[in-house]
Coordinates of C-alpha atoms in Angstrom, one line a residue:
X1 CA -49.2 -22.4 29.9
X2 CA -49.6 -26.1 30.5
X3 CA -49.1 -29.1 28.4
X4 CA -52.7 -29.5 27.1
X5 CA -53.0 -25.9 26.5
X6 CA -49.5 -26.4 24.2
X7 CA -51.1 -29.0 22.3
X8 CA -54.5 -27.3 21.7
X9 CA -52.5 -24.2 20.4
X10 CA -51.1 -26.5 17.8
X11 CA -54.4 -27.5 16.7
X12 CA -55.5 -23.8 16.7
X13 CA -52.6 -22.8 14.7
X14 CA -52.9 -25.7 11.9
X15 CA -56.6 -24.7 11.6
X16 CA -55.8 -21.0 10.9
X17 CA -52.6 -21.8 8.6
X18 CA -55.1 -23.6 6.6
X19 CA -57.2 -20.6 6.1
X20 CA -60.0 -21.2 9.1
X21 CA -61.0 -19.4 11.9
X22 CA -60.6 -21.2 15.2
X23 CA -61.2 -20.2 18.9
X24 CA -61.1 -21.9 22.5
X25 CA -64.6 -22.0 23.8
X26 CA -67.1 -23.1 26.5
X27 CA -65.9 -24.3 29.9
X28 CA -62.0 -23.9 29.2
X29 CA -62.3 -20.1 28.7
X30 CA -64.8 -20.0 32.1
X31 CA -62.5 -21.9 33.9
X32 CA -59.2 -19.8 33.1
X33 CA -61.2 -16.5 33.7
X34 CA -61.9 -17.6 37.1
X35 CA -59.1 -19.3 38.2
X36 CA -60.0 -23.1 38.1
X37 CA -57.9 -25.7 36.8
X38 CA -58.4 -26.5 33.2
X39 CA -60.1 -30.2 32.5
X40 CA -60.4 -30.0 28.6
X41 CA -60.2 -27.6 25.8
X42 CA -63.3 -27.3 23.2
X43 CA -62.3 -25.6 20.1
X44 CA -64.8 -23.9 17.8
X45 CA -64.0 -23.4 14.0
X46 CA -65.2 -22.5 10.6
X47 CA -63.8 -25.6 9.2
X48 CA -66.3 -28.2 8.3
X49 CA -65.8 -31.7 9.9
X50 CA -64.3 -33.3 6.7
X51 CA -61.9 -30.4 6.6
X52 CA -60.8 -30.9 10.2
X53 CA -60.3 -34.7 9.4
X54 CA -58.1 -33.9 6.8
X55 CA -55.9 -31.8 8.6
X56 CA -55.2 -34.0 11.5
X57 CA -53.4 -37.6 11.7
X58 CA -55.7 -38.9 14.5
X59 CA -59.3 -38.0 14.5
X60 CA -62.5 -39.6 15.9
X61 CA -65.8 -38.7 14.0
X62 CA -67.5 -37.9 17.3
X63 CA -70.6 -36.4 16.3
X64 CA -70.4 -35.4 12.4
X65 CA -74.0 -34.3 12.0
X66 CA -73.5 -32.0 15.0
X67 CA -70.2 -30.7 13.4
X68 CA -68.0 -32.5 16.1
X69 CA -64.6 -34.2 15.3
X70 CA -62.3 -35.2 18.2
X71 CA -58.7 -34.7 17.4
X72 CA -56.0 -36.7 19.2
X73 CA -53.0 -34.4 19.8
X74 CA -50.2 -36.7 21.4
X75 CA -52.7 -38.6 23.0
X76 CA -54.9 -36.0 24.3
X77 CA -58.5 -35.5 22.9
X78 CA -59.8 -32.2 21.8
X79 CA -63.4 -31.8 20.7
X80 CA -63.3 -29.3 17.5
X81 CA -67.0 -28.2 16.3
X82 CA -67.9 -26.4 13.3
X83 CA -69.5 -22.9 14.2
X84 CA -73.4 -23.7 14.2
X85 CA -76.6 -22.4 15.0
X86 CA -79.2 -25.2 16.7
X87 CA -82.8 -25.7 16.6
X88 CA -84.8 -26.5 19.5
X89 CA -83.2 -29.5 21.7
X90 CA -84.7 -32.8 22.4
X91 CA -84.8 -34.0 26.1
X92 CA -82.6 -31.0 26.8
X93 CA -79.9 -33.0 25.4
X94 CA -79.4 -32.8 21.8
X95 CA -80.7 -30.2 19.1
X96 CA -83.1 -31.5 16.5
X97 CA -80.8 -30.3 13.9
X98 CA -77.7 -27.8 13.4
X99 CA -76.9 -25.6 10.6
X100 CA -73.3 -24.7 10.1
X101 CA -72.6 -20.9 10.3
X102 CA -69.8 -18.7 9.0
X103 CA -68.8 -16.7 11.8
X104 CA -68.1 -17.2 15.7
X105 CA -70.6 -14.6 16.8
X106 CA -73.6 -16.7 15.6
X107 CA -72.0 -19.8 17.3
X108 CA -71.5 -18.2 20.6
X109 CA -75.0 -16.9 20.9
X110 CA -75.8 -20.3 21.5
X111 CA -73.6 -21.3 24.0
X112 CA -73.8 -20.8 28.0

């Protein structure tokens, strides 16, 4: 386990100790499975953005309306995003709106 992964585990642990669900998702999981070097680690959680902000000393409100807060852990940024469903996309880039959901399965169904 590398240093970035160790920092990400601290974030997962803090979220779960506070009573929220939290998982590594996206490209990190794909890269680990196929043996590629890890570039960044994204985290999906049941915590809402304001709850994430309260749990961590250094955060950046990256995309609050989409549920994303960047947590800075010892100088390393991690995107932490609330479980969500999305409406159709505008210009294939961003969803018109998002709806926060309670479970990881609904969130994963929208991911590639």
